[in-house]
Short mmCIF file of C-alpha atoms in Angstrom, two decimals:
data_model
loop_
_atom_site.label_atom_id
_atom_site.label_comp_id
_atom_site.label_asym_id
_atom_site.label_seq_id
_atom_site.Cartn_x
_atom_site.Cartn_y
_atom_site.Cartn_z
CA UNK A 496 -27.64 32.86 -18.93
CA UNK A 497 -23.93 32.33 -19.53
CA UNK A 498 -21.90 35.07 -21.16
CA UNK A 499 -20.84 32.69 -23.95
CA UNK A 500 -24.46 31.95 -24.87
CA UNK A 501 -25.31 35.64 -24.69
CA UNK A 502 -22.39 36.42 -26.98
CA UNK A 503 -23.34 33.68 -29.43
CA UNK A 504 -26.92 34.81 -29.67
CA UNK A 505 -25.88 38.42 -29.99
CA UNK A 506 -23.49 37.50 -32.78
CA UNK A 507 -26.16 35.54 -34.60
CA UNK A 508 -28.72 38.34 -34.44
CA UNK A 509 -26.12 40.78 -35.70
CA UNK A 510 -25.31 38.37 -38.52
CA UNK A 511 -28.91 38.21 -39.66
CA UNK A 512 -29.18 41.99 -39.56
CA UNK A 513 -26.01 42.40 -41.61
CA UNK A 514 -27.14 39.86 -44.20
CA UNK A 515 -30.78 40.93 -44.38
CA UNK A 516 -30.34 43.32 -47.36
CA UNK A 517 -28.75 40.51 -49.38
CA UNK A 518 -31.61 38.11 -48.78
CA UNK A 519 -34.56 40.49 -48.39
CA UNK A 520 -37.28 40.50 -51.00
CA UNK A 521 -40.95 41.29 -51.03
CA UNK A 522 -43.70 40.04 -53.29
CA UNK A 523 -47.45 40.30 -52.81
CA UNK A 524 -49.06 37.70 -55.05
CA UNK A 525 -51.73 34.97 -55.06
CA UNK A 526 -53.24 36.23 -51.85
CA UNK A 527 -50.19 36.02 -49.65
CA UNK A 528 -47.30 38.32 -48.81
CA UNK A 529 -43.74 37.15 -48.81
CA UNK A 530 -41.24 39.38 -47.04
CA UNK A 531 -37.96 39.21 -45.16
CA UNK A 532 -35.37 36.58 -45.89
CA UNK A 533 -36.01 34.23 -48.78
CA UNK A 534 -35.57 30.78 -47.23
CA UNK A 535 -33.41 28.91 -49.70
CA UNK A 536 -33.90 25.40 -51.01
CA UNK A 537 -31.90 23.03 -48.86
CA UNK A 538 -30.67 20.81 -51.69
CA UNK A 539 -30.17 23.41 -54.40
CA UNK A 540 -30.03 27.16 -54.10
CA UNK A 541 -28.48 27.25 -50.64
CA UNK A 542 -25.60 24.98 -51.66
CA UNK A 543 -24.99 27.08 -54.74
CA UNK A 544 -25.08 30.26 -52.67
CA UNK A 545 -22.60 28.80 -50.18
CA UNK A 546 -20.34 27.78 -53.05
CA UNK A 547 -20.29 31.36 -54.31
CA UNK A 548 -19.37 32.51 -50.82
CA UNK A 549 -16.37 30.19 -50.82
CA UNK A 550 -18.17 27.49 -48.86
CA UNK A 551 -18.83 29.70 -45.84
CA UNK A 552 -22.30 29.79 -44.35
CA UNK A 553 -23.90 33.06 -43.20
CA UNK A 554 -23.14 32.09 -39.58
CA UNK A 555 -19.46 31.66 -40.42
CA UNK A 556 -19.35 34.95 -42.28
CA UNK A 557 -20.96 36.75 -39.39
CA UNK A 558 -18.68 35.08 -36.87
CA UNK A 559 -15.69 36.33 -38.82
CA UNK A 560 -17.16 39.83 -38.75
CA UNK A 561 -17.73 39.55 -35.02
CA UNK A 562 -14.06 38.83 -34.50
CA UNK A 563 -13.47 42.23 -36.03
CA UNK A 564 -15.77 43.80 -33.45
CA UNK A 565 -19.02 44.21 -35.42
CA UNK A 566 -22.62 43.23 -34.71
CA UNK A 567 -23.24 43.00 -31.00
CA UNK A 568 -26.75 42.56 -29.58
CA UNK A 569 -29.26 40.19 -28.02
CA UNK A 570 -31.59 37.82 -29.84
CA UNK A 571 -35.36 38.32 -29.79
CA UNK A 572 -35.71 34.58 -29.31
CA UNK A 573 -35.05 34.87 -25.58
CA UNK A 574 -37.48 36.43 -23.14
CA UNK A 575 -35.86 38.79 -20.60
CA UNK A 576 -34.66 36.71 -17.68
CA UNK A 577 -33.27 33.97 -19.92
CA UNK A 578 -36.45 31.93 -20.55
CA UNK A 579 -36.84 30.56 -24.05
CA UNK A 580 -39.97 31.28 -26.06
CA UNK A 581 -42.04 28.17 -26.77
CA UNK A 582 -42.80 26.46 -30.09
CA UNK A 583 -45.34 23.63 -30.36
CA UNK A 584 -44.69 21.28 -33.30
CA UNK A 585 -47.95 19.37 -33.77
CA UNK A 586 -46.22 16.14 -34.77
CA UNK A 587 -45.23 13.06 -32.87
CA UNK A 588 -41.67 12.91 -31.63
CA UNK A 589 -39.45 11.18 -34.15
CA UNK A 590 -35.71 11.19 -34.42
CA UNK A 591 -35.60 13.08 -37.73
CA UNK A 592 -38.10 15.69 -36.52
CA UNK A 593 -36.34 16.23 -33.19
CA UNK A 594 -32.97 16.51 -34.93
CA UNK A 595 -34.08 19.23 -37.35
CA UNK A 596 -35.95 21.10 -34.63
CA UNK A 597 -32.87 20.95 -32.43
CA UNK A 598 -30.60 22.27 -35.17
CA UNK A 599 -32.81 25.23 -36.00
CA UNK A 600 -34.56 26.17 -32.77
CA UNK A 601 -32.87 24.76 -29.66
CA UNK A 602 -30.74 27.86 -29.03
CA UNK A 603 -33.65 30.30 -29.24
CA UNK A 604 -36.80 28.38 -28.28
CA UNK A 605 -38.19 25.60 -26.16
CA UNK A 606 -39.75 22.99 -28.45
CA UNK A 607 -42.81 20.91 -27.52
CA UNK A 608 -44.41 18.02 -29.43
CA UNK A 609 -47.86 16.44 -29.31
CA UNK A 610 -46.76 14.21 -26.44
CA UNK A 611 -45.94 17.31 -24.40
CA UNK A 612 -49.22 19.23 -24.64
CA UNK A 613 -50.36 18.15 -21.18
CA UNK A 614 -47.30 19.87 -19.71
CA UNK A 615 -48.78 23.32 -20.30
CA UNK A 616 -49.11 25.21 -23.57
CA UNK A 617 -50.49 28.53 -22.33
CA UNK A 618 -47.22 30.33 -23.11
CA UNK A 619 -46.66 28.75 -26.56
CA UNK A 620 -46.17 31.52 -29.15
CA UNK A 621 -45.66 29.45 -32.30
CA UNK A 622 -47.66 26.49 -33.62
CA UNK A 623 -46.21 24.35 -36.44
CA UNK A 624 -48.63 21.90 -38.03
CA UNK A 625 -49.11 19.56 -40.96
CA UNK A 626 -52.88 19.22 -40.66
CA UNK A 627 -55.61 20.66 -38.49
CA UNK A 628 -58.41 18.11 -38.63
CA UNK A 629 -57.95 15.38 -36.06
CA UNK A 630 -54.91 17.10 -34.53
CA UNK A 631 -55.84 20.62 -33.48
CA UNK A 632 -59.23 21.03 -31.86
CA UNK A 633 -61.07 23.91 -30.27
CA UNK A 634 -59.87 22.70 -26.90
CA UNK A 635 -56.20 23.00 -27.82
CA UNK A 636 -56.42 26.25 -29.77
CA UNK A 637 -58.29 27.77 -26.84
CA UNK A 638 -55.42 26.87 -24.52
CA UNK A 639 -52.82 28.58 -26.71
CA UNK A 640 -53.48 31.96 -25.15
CA UNK A 641 -50.05 33.39 -26.08
CA UNK A 642 -50.18 32.22 -29.72
CA UNK A 643 -48.80 34.73 -32.20
CA UNK A 644 -47.77 32.70 -35.25
CA UNK A 645 -48.96 29.56 -37.07
CA UNK A 646 -46.57 27.93 -39.54
CA UNK A 647 -48.05 25.35 -41.90
CA UNK A 648 -45.84 22.57 -43.24
CA UNK A 649 -47.83 22.59 -46.48
CA UNK A 650 -47.74 25.14 -49.28
CA UNK A 651 -51.54 25.30 -49.27
CA UNK A 652 -53.42 26.50 -46.20
CA UNK A 653 -56.98 26.01 -47.42
CA UNK A 654 -57.37 23.20 -44.86
CA UNK A 655 -57.03 25.61 -41.95
CA UNK A 656 -60.26 26.84 -40.26
CA UNK A 657 -59.47 30.54 -40.26
CA UNK A 658 -62.71 31.31 -38.47
CA UNK A 659 -61.31 29.49 -35.42
CA UNK A 660 -57.92 31.24 -35.51
CA UNK A 661 -57.71 34.55 -33.61
CA UNK A 662 -57.34 37.50 -35.98
CA UNK A 663 -54.16 38.72 -34.29
CA UNK A 664 -52.35 35.44 -35.11
CA UNK A 665 -50.18 35.47 -38.23
CA UNK A 666 -50.47 32.43 -40.51
CA UNK A 667 -47.71 31.41 -42.92
CA UNK A 668 -47.75 28.85 -45.70
CA UNK A 669 -44.68 26.77 -46.54
CA UNK A 670 -44.51 28.03 -50.10
CA UNK A 671 -41.25 27.16 -51.81
CA UNK A 672 -40.34 24.12 -49.74
CA UNK A 673 -40.80 21.61 -52.56
CA UNK A 674 -41.38 23.95 -55.49
CA UNK A 675 -38.60 22.46 -57.61
CA UNK A 676 -39.92 18.92 -57.29
CA UNK A 677 -43.47 19.97 -58.12
CA UNK A 678 -42.30 21.91 -61.18
CA UNK A 679 -40.41 18.83 -62.38
CA UNK A 680 -43.53 16.72 -62.01
CA UNK A 681 -45.58 19.25 -63.95
CA UNK A 682 -43.13 18.94 -66.82
CA UNK A 683 -43.08 15.16 -66.58
CA UNK A 684 -46.84 15.18 -67.08
CA UNK A 685 -46.59 17.75 -69.84
CA UNK A 686 -43.95 15.78 -71.74
CA UNK A 687 -45.86 12.52 -71.32
CA UNK A 688 -48.89 14.18 -72.92
CA UNK A 689 -46.96 16.00 -75.64
CA UNK A 690 -45.00 12.92 -76.73
CA UNK A 691 -47.97 10.51 -76.35
CA UNK A 692 -45.83 8.27 -74.14
CA UNK A 693 -48.67 6.31 -72.55
CA UNK A 694 -50.41 5.80 -75.90
CA UNK A 695 -47.25 4.45 -77.58
CA UNK A 696 -46.51 2.26 -74.58
CA UNK A 697 -49.98 0.69 -74.73
CA UNK A 698 -49.79 0.15 -78.49
CA UNK A 699 -46.36 -1.47 -78.34
CA UNK A 700 -47.53 -3.83 -75.60
CA UNK A 701 -50.24 -4.95 -78.04
CA UNK A 702 -47.66 -5.43 -80.82
CA UNK A 703 -48.57 -2.26 -82.75
CA UNK A 704 -45.52 -0.36 -84.04
CA UNK A 705 -47.16 2.95 -84.96
CA UNK A 706 -45.06 5.75 -86.45
CA UNK A 707 -47.98 7.64 -87.94
CA UNK A 708 -48.98 9.30 -84.66
CA UNK A 709 -47.22 12.63 -84.29
CA UNK A 710 -46.28 14.27 -81.01
CA UNK A 711 -46.54 17.93 -80.02
CA UNK A 712 -43.41 20.10 -79.72
CA UNK A 713 -42.61 22.20 -76.67
CA UNK A 714 -40.11 24.50 -78.38
CA UNK A 715 -41.83 27.55 -79.82
CA UNK A 716 -45.15 26.74 -78.16
CA UNK A 717 -46.94 28.92 -75.61
CA UNK A 718 -46.81 27.87 -71.96
CA UNK A 719 -49.55 29.44 -69.89
CA UNK A 720 -48.99 29.60 -66.13
CA UNK A 721 -51.69 30.54 -63.65
CA UNK A 722 -49.86 31.81 -60.58
CA UNK A 723 -46.27 33.00 -60.31
CA UNK A 724 -45.45 32.01 -56.77
CA UNK A 725 -42.51 29.75 -56.02
CA UNK A 726 -43.87 26.85 -58.10
CA UNK A 727 -44.99 29.04 -60.98
CA UNK A 728 -41.58 30.70 -61.23
CA UNK A 729 -39.83 27.32 -61.31
CA UNK A 730 -42.18 26.19 -64.08
CA UNK A 731 -41.39 29.40 -65.97
CA UNK A 732 -37.66 28.64 -65.73
CA UNK A 733 -38.14 25.12 -67.05
CA UNK A 734 -40.38 26.37 -69.84
CA UNK A 735 -37.74 28.83 -70.97
CA UNK A 736 -35.12 26.07 -70.99
CA UNK A 737 -37.36 24.17 -73.43
CA UNK A 738 -37.63 27.22 -75.67
CA UNK A 739 -41.26 27.94 -74.79
CA UNK A 740 -42.92 31.34 -74.75
CA UNK A 741 -44.42 32.02 -71.34
CA UNK A 742 -47.71 33.82 -70.78
CA UNK A 743 -48.75 34.10 -67.14
CA UNK A 744 -51.49 35.41 -64.87
CA UNK A 745 -50.81 36.68 -61.38
CA UNK A 746 -52.86 38.73 -58.96
CA UNK A 747 -50.67 41.82 -59.24
CA UNK A 748 -49.95 41.62 -62.97
CA UNK A 749 -46.35 42.52 -62.13
CA UNK A 750 -43.90 41.64 -64.95
CA UNK A 751 -41.62 38.64 -64.43
CA UNK A 752 -38.21 38.11 -66.04
CA UNK A 753 -38.43 35.54 -68.82
CA UNK A 754 -42.18 35.88 -69.43
CA UNK A 755 -43.41 37.42 -72.68
CA UNK A 756 -46.67 38.40 -71.04
CA UNK A 757 -47.89 38.71 -67.45
CA UNK A 758 -51.43 39.85 -66.81
CA UNK A 759 -53.93 40.15 -64.00
CA UNK A 760 -56.91 37.79 -63.53
CA UNK A 761 -58.78 40.02 -65.99
CA UNK A 762 -56.38 38.73 -68.67
CA UNK A 763 -57.20 35.08 -68.01
CA UNK A 764 -59.29 34.66 -71.21
CA UNK A 765 -56.38 35.93 -73.33
CA UNK A 766 -53.90 33.49 -71.77
CA UNK A 767 -56.36 30.59 -72.09
CA UNK A 768 -56.82 31.27 -75.81
CA UNK A 769 -53.08 31.54 -76.49
CA UNK A 770 -51.78 28.61 -74.42
CA UNK A 771 -50.73 25.33 -76.01
CA UNK A 772 -49.98 24.08 -72.51
CA UNK A 773 -51.54 25.47 -69.34
CA UNK A 774 -50.22 24.77 -65.84
CA UNK A 775 -52.23 25.68 -62.75
CA UNK A 776 -49.97 26.74 -59.88
CA UNK A 777 -52.41 28.72 -57.73
CA UNK A 778 -53.36 28.33 -54.08
CA UNK A 779 -56.93 27.27 -53.42
CA UNK A 780 -58.77 30.27 -51.99
CA UNK A 781 -62.35 31.49 -52.07
CA UNK A 782 -61.33 33.51 -55.15
CA UNK A 783 -59.73 30.64 -57.10
CA UNK A 784 -62.18 27.81 -56.31
CA UNK A 785 -63.97 26.91 -59.56
CA UNK A 786 -61.84 29.38 -61.52
CA UNK A 787 -61.64 27.06 -64.53
CA UNK A 788 -65.13 26.12 -65.60
CA UNK A 789 -67.07 25.42 -68.77
CA UNK A 790 -66.58 28.90 -70.23
CA UNK A 791 -62.83 28.95 -69.55
CA UNK A 792 -62.29 25.47 -71.00
CA UNK A 793 -64.20 26.45 -74.14
CA UNK A 794 -61.69 29.26 -74.73
CA UNK A 795 -58.73 26.88 -74.86
CA UNK A 796 -57.33 25.32 -78.02
CA UNK A 797 -58.88 21.99 -79.03
CA UNK A 798 -55.55 20.16 -78.62
CA UNK A 799 -54.31 22.04 -75.54
CA UNK A 800 -52.75 20.26 -72.58
CA UNK A 801 -53.99 21.24 -69.12
CA UNK A 802 -51.77 20.38 -66.13
CA UNK A 803 -52.96 20.77 -62.53
CA UNK A 804 -50.39 20.37 -59.72
CA UNK A 805 -52.13 22.81 -57.39
CA UNK A 806 -55.56 21.88 -55.98
CA UNK A 807 -58.34 19.94 -57.68
CA UNK A 808 -61.15 22.32 -56.76
CA UNK A 809 -59.65 25.17 -58.79
CA UNK A 810 -61.21 23.34 -61.77
CA UNK A 811 -64.92 22.58 -61.99
CA UNK A 812 -64.95 18.78 -61.97
CA UNK A 813 -68.04 18.21 -64.11
CA UNK A 814 -67.05 20.89 -66.62
CA UNK A 815 -63.63 19.30 -67.13
CA UNK A 816 -65.03 15.78 -67.50
CA UNK A 817 -67.59 16.85 -70.11
CA UNK A 818 -64.97 18.89 -71.98
CA UNK A 819 -62.63 15.89 -72.14
CA UNK A 820 -65.48 13.64 -73.24
CA UNK A 821 -66.42 15.87 -76.17
CA UNK A 822 -62.90 17.00 -77.14
CA UNK A 823 -60.68 13.93 -77.48
CA UNK A 824 -57.72 16.00 -78.71
CA UNK A 825 -57.68 17.91 -75.42
CA UNK A 826 -55.56 16.36 -72.65
CA UNK A 827 -55.74 16.82 -68.89
CA UNK A 828 -52.82 15.88 -66.64
CA UNK A 829 -53.95 15.72 -63.04
CA UNK A 830 -51.90 15.19 -59.89
CA UNK A 831 -54.49 16.75 -57.56
CA UNK A 832 -58.11 15.76 -57.03
CA UNK A 833 -61.50 16.75 -55.72
CA UNK A 834 -62.01 13.66 -53.56
CA UNK A 835 -59.29 11.86 -51.63
CA UNK A 836 -59.77 8.27 -50.41
CA UNK A 837 -59.33 7.49 -46.75
CA UNK A 838 -57.34 4.49 -45.60
CA UNK A 839 -58.44 1.30 -47.41
CA UNK A 840 -60.88 3.21 -49.63
CA UNK A 841 -60.66 3.07 -53.42
CA UNK A 842 -59.85 6.10 -55.53
CA UNK A 843 -63.06 7.52 -56.98
CA UNK A 844 -64.18 10.90 -58.25
CA UNK A 845 -67.69 12.12 -59.00
CA UNK A 846 -67.01 11.43 -62.68
CA UNK A 847 -65.04 8.48 -64.16
CA UNK A 848 -61.88 10.26 -65.34
CA UNK A 849 -60.04 6.92 -65.17
CA UNK A 850 -62.07 5.69 -68.16
CA UNK A 851 -61.01 8.56 -70.44
CA UNK A 852 -58.01 8.00 -72.75
CA UNK A 853 -57.11 11.69 -72.78
CA UNK A 854 -56.37 11.93 -69.06
CA UNK A 855 -53.01 11.29 -67.39
CA UNK A 856 -53.34 10.71 -63.65
CA UNK A 857 -50.99 10.59 -60.67
CA UNK A 858 -52.03 10.34 -56.98
CA UNK A 859 -50.82 13.72 -55.63
CA UNK A 860 -47.17 12.68 -55.62
CA UNK A 861 -45.51 15.71 -57.21
CA UNK A 862 -43.36 16.60 -54.15
CA UNK A 863 -42.69 13.03 -53.02
CA UNK A 864 -38.97 12.37 -53.38
CA UNK A 865 -36.55 10.94 -50.78
CA UNK A 866 -36.09 13.49 -48.02
CA UNK A 867 -39.07 15.61 -49.04
CA UNK A 868 -40.57 15.68 -45.54
CA UNK A 869 -37.32 16.67 -43.90
CA UNK A 870 -36.85 19.38 -46.51
CA UNK A 871 -40.40 20.62 -45.89
CA UNK A 872 -39.90 20.65 -42.12
CA UNK A 873 -36.55 22.41 -42.34
CA UNK A 874 -37.97 25.06 -44.67
CA UNK A 875 -40.86 25.70 -42.27
CA UNK A 876 -38.67 25.86 -39.15
CA UNK A 877 -36.29 28.26 -40.89
CA UNK A 878 -39.29 30.55 -41.24
CA UNK A 879 -40.17 30.04 -37.57
CA UNK A 880 -36.61 31.00 -36.70
CA UNK A 881 -36.98 34.13 -38.80
CA UNK A 882 -40.15 34.99 -36.88
CA UNK A 883 -38.50 34.50 -33.50
CA UNK A 884 -35.40 36.48 -34.43
CA UNK A 885 -36.81 39.24 -36.62
CA UNK A 886 -40.61 39.20 -36.30
CA UNK A 887 -40.69 39.21 -40.13
CA UNK A 888 -41.51 35.72 -41.44
CA UNK A 889 -42.06 34.95 -45.12
CA UNK A 890 -45.20 33.60 -46.80
CA UNK A 891 -47.77 35.36 -44.62
CA UNK A 892 -51.23 34.63 -46.05
CA UNK A 893 -54.11 37.06 -46.24
CA UNK A 894 -56.98 35.56 -44.25
CA UNK A 895 -59.41 37.55 -46.43
CA UNK A 896 -58.59 35.07 -49.20
CA UNK A 897 -60.06 32.28 -47.08
CA UNK A 898 -62.91 33.88 -45.13
CA UNK A 899 -65.26 36.70 -46.24
#
């Protein structure tokens, strides 16, 4: 290894160590633990943070410190002898994917793609994946004998077969990657329901100019949030900007700035009764599946608005359909579903929600904005980099939430 590369990697590791206290935070909530550096949103928080630092990135700050003789050391990303540790990205090689992987990992890891798996994967330590089914089989996972860390590209990891993953392998979600976009979509649905936008649009198209149908205000109303992870906190921020009072439920019950009330799951009935608007922002686990059923819906106000941007199976499908059928003032806004059509199949659930006037539906598009995939990949690979450099990645999930 050249002395210049050794110096560069030593400088970078020292930089991360020197900046760690500024970025470190720890939160155990919703069945996962987040620790280490908080990976910042590529299009928002990171730019703002850099602006406050005078436009300098952490690397530039650390490089300046190095010139003053601080922060020497080697990076953990390199195995003694100069061989890079290996990362398998379970995606096909594409220019945008290779570019981001090169930017974030090329100096500390050797990167393989699906096309490369025949070249030998026995020494791969990190697996990055978008989906398991149809991509990762028992044959491949059995060959990854050196595997230490799995990084999902998705915020939810309920699609992973934890029973097939060795217990010594850490698994991380990609929580936070598109939290801002999903929170925006939740509010788009909420506002559409509150202001009766689709109803007025339909009436006007029929020539009916109705001004006798009142809308619901957001200001002064109670916004209930189930889950205060990255999405839930963004929803809280938006709710406060609309002048809403926020009541939330999180696993720990830990208070959150800006919320009037934060309780544990035992306080769910109280939040359901008080909420004018309820947003579900929980991961789907064996503890949250079917969380909202007939009893829980019966506790909510007759004209409440329920928004789900998390996972469909957190709500009992039949219970919700029957509640909507018998309570026409109640509105459900759904971006996530119980059944997903395969290619060329029609959208269809077990119950005909599409025939109900008090349902607003979107096809799981909350995070889909230009550049969303690149943002998601970059966020995930930043966490992989953190693992390789520090052995302290964020968003580690508790496998007990997914298997007994």
